[in-house]
Coordinates of N, CA and C in Angstrom, one line a residue:
M925 N 0.8 -1.2 0.0 CA 0.0 0.0 0.0 C 0.9 1.3 0.0
T926 N 0.6 2.2 -0.9 CA 1.4 3.4 -1.0 C 0.7 4.5 -0.2
T927 N 1.5 5.4 0.3 CA 0.9 6.6 1.0 C 0.9 7.7 0.0
P928 N -0.3 8.4 0.0 CA -0.4 9.5 -1.0 C 0.6 10.6 -0.6
I929 N 1.1 11.2 -1.6 CA 2.1 12.3 -1.4 C 1.3 13.6 -1.3
S930 N 1.5 14.4 -0.3 CA 0.9 15.7 -0.1 C 1.7 16.7 -0.9
P931 N 1.0 17.7 -1.5 CA 1.7 18.7 -2.2 C 2.6 19.5 -1.3
V932 N 3.8 19.8 -1.7 CA 4.7 20.6 -0.8 C 4.4 22.1 -1.0
R933 N 4.2 22.8 0.1 CA 4.0 24.2 0.1 C 5.3 24.9 0.3
T934 N 5.7 25.8 -0.6 CA 6.9 26.5 -0.4 C 6.7 27.7 0.5
T935 N 7.7 28.2 1.0 CA 7.6 29.4 1.8 C 8.4 30.5 1.1
A936 N 8.5 30.4 -0.2 CA 9.2 31.5 -1.0 C 8.6 32.8 -0.7
P937 N 9.4 33.8 -0.5 CA 8.9 35.2 -0.1 C 8.1 35.9 -1.3
V938 N 7.1 36.5 -0.9 CA 6.3 37.4 -1.8 C 6.4 38.8 -1.2
V939 N 7.1 39.7 -1.8 CA 7.5 41.0 -1.2 C 7.1 42.1 -2.1
V940 N 6.6 43.2 -1.5 CA 6.5 44.5 -2.2 C 7.4 45.5 -1.4
V941 N 8.3 46.0 -2.2 CA 9.2 47.1 -1.6 C 8.4 48.4 -2.1
M942 N 8.0 49.2 -1.1 CA 7.1 50.3 -1.3 C 7.6 51.6 -0.8
G943 N 7.0 52.7 -1.3 CA 7.4 54.0 -0.8 C 7.2 55.0 -2.0
A944 N 7.5 56.3 -1.7 CA 7.4 57.4 -2.6 C 8.5 57.2 -3.7
S945 N 8.3 57.9 -4.8 CA 9.3 57.9 -5.9 C 10.6 58.5 -5.3
G946 N 11.7 57.8 -5.7 CA 13.0 58.2 -5.3 C 13.5 57.6 -4.0
C947 N 12.7 56.7 -3.3 CA 13.1 56.1 -2.1 C 14.0 55.0 -2.2
G948 N 14.1 54.4 -3.4 CA 15.1 53.3 -3.7 C 14.4 52.0 -3.9
K949 N 13.1 52.0 -4.2 CA 12.4 50.7 -4.4 C 13.0 49.8 -5.4
S950 N 13.4 50.3 -6.5 CA 14.0 49.4 -7.5 C 15.4 48.9 -7.1
T951 N 16.2 49.8 -6.6 CA 17.5 49.4 -6.1 C 17.4 48.3 -5.0
I952 N 16.6 48.6 -4.0 CA 16.5 47.7 -2.9 C 15.8 46.4 -3.3
G953 N 14.8 46.6 -4.2 CA 14.0 45.4 -4.7 C 14.9 44.4 -5.4
H954 N 15.8 45.0 -6.3 CA 16.8 44.1 -7.0 C 17.7 43.4 -6.1
A955 N 18.2 44.2 -5.1 CA 19.2 43.6 -4.2 C 18.5 42.5 -3.3
L956 N 17.3 42.8 -2.8 CA 16.6 41.9 -2.0 C 16.2 40.6 -2.8
A957 N 15.8 40.7 -4.0 CA 15.5 39.6 -4.8 C 16.7 38.7 -5.0
D958 N 17.8 39.3 -5.3 CA 19.1 38.6 -5.4 C 19.4 37.9 -4.2
R959 N 19.3 38.5 -3.0 CA 19.6 37.9 -1.7 C 18.7 36.7 -1.4
L960 N 17.4 36.9 -1.8 CA 16.5 35.8 -1.5 C 16.4 34.7 -2.6
G961 N 17.0 35.0 -3.7 CA 17.0 34.0 -4.8 C 15.7 33.9 -5.5
V962 N 15.0 35.0 -5.6 CA 13.7 35.0 -6.3 C 13.7 36.1 -7.4
A963 N 12.6 36.1 -8.2 CA 12.5 37.0 -9.3 C 12.2 38.4 -8.8
F964 N 12.6 39.4 -9.6 CA 12.3 40.8 -9.4 C 11.4 41.4 -10.5
A965 N 10.5 42.2 -10.1 CA 9.7 43.0 -11.1 C 9.5 44.4 -10.6
D966 N 9.4 45.3 -11.6 CA 9.2 46.7 -11.2 C 7.7 47.0 -11.7
A967 N 6.9 47.5 -10.7 CA 5.5 47.7 -11.0 C 5.4 48.8 -12.1
D968 N 6.4 49.6 -12.3 CA 6.3 50.7 -13.3 C 6.1 50.0 -14.7
D969 N 6.6 48.8 -14.8 CA 6.4 48.1 -16.1 C 5.0 47.6 -16.4
F970 N 4.1 47.7 -15.3 CA 2.8 47.2 -15.5 C 1.8 48.4 -15.7
H971 N 2.3 49.6 -15.7 CA 1.4 50.8 -16.0 C 1.0 50.7 -17.5
P972 N -0.2 51.1 -17.7 CA -0.6 51.3 -19.1 C 0.0 52.5 -19.6
P973 N 0.2 52.6 -21.0 CA 0.8 53.8 -21.5 C 0.2 55.1 -21.1
A974 N -1.2 55.1 -20.9 CA -1.9 56.4 -20.5 C -1.4 56.9 -19.2
N975 N -1.1 55.9 -18.3 CA -0.7 56.3 -16.9 C 0.7 57.0 -17.0
I976 N 1.6 56.3 -17.8 CA 3.0 56.8 -18.0 C 2.9 58.3 -18.6
H977 N 2.1 58.4 -19.6 CA 2.0 59.7 -20.2 C 1.5 60.8 -19.2
K978 N 0.5 60.4 -18.5 CA -0.1 61.3 -17.5 C 0.9 61.8 -16.5
M979 N 1.6 60.8 -15.9 CA 2.7 61.2 -14.9 C 3.8 62.0 -15.5
S980 N 4.2 61.6 -16.7 CA 5.4 62.3 -17.4 C 5.0 63.7 -17.7
Q981 N 3.7 64.0 -17.8 CA 3.2 65.4 -18.0 C 3.0 66.1 -16.7
G982 N 3.3 65.5 -15.6 CA 3.2 66.1 -14.3 C 1.8 66.0 -13.6
T983 N 1.0 65.1 -14.1 CA -0.4 65.0 -13.6 C -0.4 63.8 -12.7
P984 N -0.8 64.0 -11.4 CA -0.9 62.8 -10.5 C -2.0 61.8 -11.0
L985 N -1.8 60.5 -10.8 CA -2.8 59.5 -11.1 C -3.9 59.6 -10.1
T986 N -5.1 59.2 -10.5 CA -6.2 59.1 -9.6 C -6.3 57.6 -9.2
D987 N -7.2 57.4 -8.2 CA -7.4 56.0 -7.8 C -8.0 55.2 -8.9
E988 N -8.8 55.8 -9.8 CA -9.3 55.1 -11.0 C -8.2 54.7 -11.9
D989 N -7.2 55.6 -12.1 CA -6.1 55.3 -13.0 C -5.3 54.2 -12.4
R990 N -5.1 54.1 -11.1 CA -4.3 53.1 -10.4 C -4.9 51.7 -10.3
G991 N -6.2 51.7 -10.4 CA -7.0 50.4 -10.2 C -6.5 49.3 -11.1
P992 N -6.5 49.4 -12.4 CA -6.1 48.4 -13.3 C -4.6 48.0 -13.2
W993 N -3.8 49.1 -12.9 CA -2.4 48.8 -12.7 C -2.1 48.0 -11.5
L994 N -2.8 48.3 -10.3 CA -2.6 47.6 -9.1 C -3.1 46.1 -9.3
T995 N -4.2 46.0 -10.0 CA -4.7 44.6 -10.3 C -3.7 43.8 -11.1
A996 N -3.0 44.4 -12.0 CA -2.0 43.7 -12.8 C -0.8 43.4 -11.9
V997 N -0.4 44.3 -11.0 CA 0.7 44.0 -10.0 C 0.3 42.8 -9.1
G998 N -1.0 42.9 -8.6 CA -1.5 41.8 -7.7 C -1.5 40.5 -8.4
E999 N -1.9 40.5 -9.7 CA -1.9 39.2 -10.4 C -0.5 38.7 -10.6
E1000 N 0.5 39.6 -10.8 CA 1.9 39.1 -10.9 C 2.4 38.5 -9.6
L1001 N 2.0 39.2 -8.5 CA 2.3 38.6 -7.1 C 1.8 37.2 -7.0
A1002 N 0.5 37.0 -7.4 CA -0.2 35.8 -7.3 C 0.4 34.7 -8.2
R1003 N 0.8 35.1 -9.4 CA 1.5 34.1 -10.3 C 2.8 33.6 -9.8
N1004 N 3.4 34.4 -8.9 CA 4.7 34.0 -8.4 C 4.6 33.5 -6.9
D1005 N 3.5 33.2 -6.4 CA 3.3 32.8 -5.0 C 4.2 31.6 -4.6
L1006 N 4.3 30.6 -5.5 CA 5.1 29.4 -5.1 C 6.6 29.6 -5.3
T1007 N 6.9 30.4 -6.3 CA 8.4 30.6 -6.6 C 9.0 31.8 -5.9
G1008 N 8.1 32.7 -5.5 CA 8.6 33.9 -4.8 C 8.9 35.0 -5.7
I1009 N 8.8 36.3 -5.3 CA 9.0 37.4 -6.1 C 9.2 38.7 -5.2
V1010 N 9.9 39.6 -5.6 CA 10.0 40.9 -5.0 C 9.6 41.9 -6.1
I1011 N 8.6 42.8 -5.8 CA 8.1 43.8 -6.7 C 8.3 45.1 -6.1
A1012 N 8.9 46.0 -6.8 CA 9.0 47.4 -6.4 C 7.7 48.1 -6.9
C1013 N 7.0 48.6 -5.9 CA 5.7 49.2 -6.2 C 5.4 50.3 -5.2
S1014 N 5.0 51.5 -5.6 CA 4.7 52.6 -4.6 C 3.8 52.2 -3.5
A1015 N 2.6 51.5 -3.9 CA 1.7 51.0 -2.9 C 1.4 52.1 -1.8
L1016 N 1.1 53.3 -2.2 CA 1.1 54.4 -1.3 C 0.0 54.4 -0.2
K1017 N -1.2 53.9 -0.6 CA -2.3 53.9 0.3 C -2.6 52.5 0.9
T1018 N -3.2 52.4 2.1 CA -3.6 51.1 2.6 C -4.5 50.4 1.7
A1019 N -5.4 51.2 1.1 CA -6.4 50.5 0.2 C -5.7 49.9 -1.0
Y1020 N -4.6 50.5 -1.5 CA -3.9 49.9 -2.6 C -3.2 48.6 -2.1
R1021 N -2.7 48.6 -0.9 CA -2.0 47.4 -0.4 C -3.1 46.3 -0.1
D1022 N -4.3 46.7 0.3 CA -5.4 45.8 0.5 C -5.7 45.1 -0.8
L1023 N -5.7 45.8 -1.9 CA -5.9 45.2 -3.2 C -4.8 44.2 -3.6
L1024 N -3.6 44.6 -3.3 CA -2.5 43.6 -3.6 C -2.6 42.4 -2.7
R1025 N -3.0 42.6 -1.5 CA -3.2 41.5 -0.5 C -4.4 40.6 -1.0
A1026 N -5.4 41.1 -1.6 CA -6.5 40.3 -2.1 C -6.0 39.3 -3.1
H1027 N -5.0 39.6 -3.9 CA -4.4 38.7 -4.9 C -3.3 37.8 -4.2
A1028 N -2.6 38.3 -3.3 CA -1.5 37.6 -2.6 C -1.5 37.8 -1.1
P1029 N -2.3 37.0 -0.4 CA -2.6 37.3 1.0 C -1.4 37.3 1.9
R1030 N -0.3 36.6 1.5 CA 0.9 36.5 2.3 C 2.0 37.5 2.0
V1031 N 1.6 38.5 1.2 CA 2.6 39.5 0.8 C 3.2 40.2 2.0
F1032 N 4.5 40.5 1.9 CA 5.2 41.2 3.0 C 5.6 42.5 2.4
F1033 N 5.3 43.6 3.1 CA 5.7 45.0 2.6 C 6.9 45.5 3.3
V1034 N 7.8 46.0 2.5 CA 9.0 46.7 3.0 C 8.8 48.2 2.6
H1035 N 8.5 49.0 3.6 CA 8.3 50.4 3.3 C 9.6 51.2 3.5
L1036 N 10.1 51.8 2.4 CA 11.3 52.6 2.5 C 10.9 54.0 2.8
D1037 N 11.3 54.5 4.0 CA 10.9 55.8 4.5 C 12.2 56.7 4.4
V1038 N 12.0 57.9 3.9 CA 13.1 58.8 3.9 C 12.5 60.2 3.8
T1039 N 13.3 61.2 4.1 CA 12.8 62.6 4.1 C 12.5 63.1 2.7
A1040 N 11.6 64.1 2.6 CA 11.2 64.7 1.3 C 12.5 65.3 0.6
Q1041 N 13.4 65.9 1.4 CA 14.6 66.5 0.8 C 15.5 65.4 0.1
I1042 N 15.6 64.3 0.8 CA 16.5 63.2 0.2 C 15.8 62.7 -1.1
L1043 N 14.4 62.5 -1.0 CA 13.7 62.1 -2.2 C 13.9 63.0 -3.3
A1044 N 13.7 64.3 -3.1 CA 13.9 65.3 -4.1 C 15.3 65.3 -4.7
N1045 N 16.3 65.2 -3.9 CA 17.7 65.1 -4.3 C 17.9 63.9 -5.2
R1046 N 17.4 62.8 -4.8 CA 17.5 61.5 -5.6 C 16.8 61.7 -6.9
M1047 N 15.6 62.2 -6.9 CA 14.8 62.4 -8.2 C 15.5 63.3 -9.2
L1048 N 16.2 64.3 -8.6 CA 16.9 65.3 -9.5 C 18.1 64.6 -10.2
L1049 N 18.7 63.6 -9.5 CA 19.9 62.9 -10.1 C 19.5 61.9 -11.2
R1050 N 18.3 61.4 -11.2 CA 17.9 60.4 -12.2 C 17.2 61.1 -13.4
S1051 N 17.7 60.7 -14.6 CA 17.2 61.3 -15.8 C 16.4 60.3 -16.6
E1052 N 16.5 59.1 -16.3 CA 15.8 58.0 -17.1 C 14.4 57.7 -16.7
H1053 N 13.9 58.3 -15.6 CA 12.6 58.0 -15.1 C 11.6 59.0 -15.5
F1054 N 10.3 58.5 -15.8 CA 9.2 59.3 -16.3 C 8.6 60.2 -15.2
M1055 N 8.9 59.9 -13.9 CA 8.2 60.6 -12.8 C 9.0 61.9 -12.5
P1056 N 8.3 63.1 -12.8 CA 8.9 64.4 -12.5 C 8.9 64.7 -11.0
L1057 N 9.8 65.6 -10.7 CA 9.9 66.1 -9.3 C 8.6 66.7 -8.9
T1058 N 7.9 67.3 -9.8 CA 6.7 68.1 -9.5 C 5.6 67.1 -8.8
L1059 N 5.7 65.8 -9.0 CA 4.7 64.9 -8.5 C 5.1 64.4 -7.1
L1060 N 6.3 64.8 -6.6 CA 6.7 64.3 -5.3 C 5.7 64.7 -4.2
E1061 N 5.3 66.0 -4.2 CA 4.5 66.5 -3.1 C 3.1 65.7 -3.1
S1062 N 2.6 65.4 -4.3 CA 1.3 64.6 -4.3 C 1.5 63.2 -3.8
Q1063 N 2.7 62.6 -4.1 CA 3.0 61.3 -3.6 C 3.1 61.3 -2.1
L1064 N 3.8 62.2 -1.6 CA 3.9 62.3 -0.1 C 2.6 62.6 0.6
A1065 N 1.7 63.3 0.0 CA 0.4 63.6 0.5 C -0.5 62.4 0.5
T1066 N -0.3 61.5 -0.5 CA -1.0 60.3 -0.6 C -0.5 59.1 0.3
L1067 N 0.8 59.1 0.5 CA 1.4 58.0 1.3 C 0.8 57.8 2.7
E1068 N 0.4 56.6 2.9 CA -0.1 56.2 4.2 C 0.9 55.1 4.7
P1069 N 1.5 55.3 5.9 CA 2.4 54.3 6.5 C 1.7 53.0 6.7
L1070 N 2.5 51.9 6.8 CA 1.9 50.6 7.1 C 1.1 50.7 8.4
T1071 N 0.0 50.0 8.5 CA -0.8 50.0 9.7 C -0.4 48.7 10.5
P1072 N -0.8 48.7 11.8 CA -0.5 47.5 12.6 C -1.0 46.2 12.0
H1073 N -2.1 46.2 11.2 CA -2.7 44.9 10.7 C -1.9 44.4 9.4
E1074 N -1.0 45.2 8.9 CA -0.3 44.9 7.7 C 1.0 44.2 8.1
T1075 N 1.3 43.1 7.3 CA 2.6 42.4 7.5 C 3.7 43.1 6.8
G1076 N 4.7 43.5 7.5 CA 5.8 44.2 6.9 C 6.6 45.0 7.9
L1077 N 7.5 45.8 7.4 CA 8.3 46.7 8.2 C 8.6 47.9 7.5
T1078 N 8.9 49.0 8.3 CA 9.4 50.2 7.7 C 10.9 50.4 8.0
L1079 N 11.6 50.8 7.0 CA 13.1 50.9 7.1 C 13.5 52.3 6.7
N1080 N 14.4 52.9 7.4 CA 15.0 54.2 7.0 C 15.8 53.9 5.7
A1081 N 15.4 54.6 4.6 CA 16.0 54.4 3.3 C 17.3 55.2 3.1
D1082 N 17.7 55.9 4.1 CA 18.9 56.7 4.0 C 20.1 55.9 4.7
Q1083 N 20.1 54.6 4.3 CA 21.2 53.7 4.8 C 21.8 53.0 3.5
P1084 N 22.9 52.4 3.7 CA 23.5 51.6 2.6 C 22.5 50.5 2.1
V1085 N 22.6 50.2 0.8 CA 21.7 49.2 0.2 C 21.9 47.9 1.0
E1086 N 23.1 47.5 1.3 CA 23.4 46.2 1.9 C 22.8 46.1 3.3
R1087 N 22.8 47.2 4.0 CA 22.2 47.3 5.4 C 20.6 47.1 5.3
I1088 N 20.0 47.8 4.4 CA 18.6 47.8 4.2 C 18.2 46.3 3.8
T1089 N 18.9 45.8 2.8 CA 18.6 44.5 2.3 C 18.8 43.4 3.4
T1090 N 19.8 43.6 4.2 CA 20.0 42.6 5.3 C 18.9 42.7 6.4
L1091 N 18.5 43.9 6.7 CA 17.4 44.1 7.7 C 16.1 43.5 7.1
A1092 N 15.8 43.7 5.8 CA 14.6 43.2 5.2 C 14.6 41.7 5.2
A1093 N 15.7 41.1 4.7 CA 15.9 39.6 4.6 C 15.7 39.0 6.0
H1094 N 16.3 39.6 7.0 CA 16.2 39.1 8.4 C 14.7 39.1 8.9
A1095 N 14.0 40.2 8.6 CA 12.6 40.3 9.0 C 11.8 39.2 8.3
L1096 N 12.1 38.9 7.0 CA 11.4 37.9 6.3 C 11.6 36.5 6.9
H1097 N 12.9 36.3 7.3 CA 13.2 34.9 7.8 C 12.7 34.7 9.2
T1098 N 12.5 35.7 10.0 CA 12.1 35.6 11.3 C 10.6 35.8 11.6
R1099 N 9.8 36.1 10.5 CA 8.4 36.3 10.8 C 7.6 35.0 10.9

């Protein structure tokens, strides 16, 4: 008589590195994905062209603009639930993170927090990104910190990449 084999459930991490533009989401996201041995994606790649155009013109996105984009990001998180993924995504509001959690209930958020002045300085130094400095104020006004019911942690993003990555990886392994 053979014993049925139960499917193996992986504990590969599903992570969103979040925060305002210029906080280091992509840089930290890449480094964390490498450290964890999982895929990396940038949520900017999931924006429809109309959103990119709107932001590049200096117009903030509305919740209606963000809805389909966040759904696409949530679907990507869900597709990678077994293999793991780190996605860099602003996820500024609790409601946006709730939508992501609806697709990937075990998502862990790493909120990169840094002063507005540092964000502005970083945004001025990058020329390849569509997000203009004029939208920083609206992003900061929209940003809602993680709440106690959300799984994740907030880290000071004005630290070396290696330090932030180490702190995030440690939090993931000890949760």
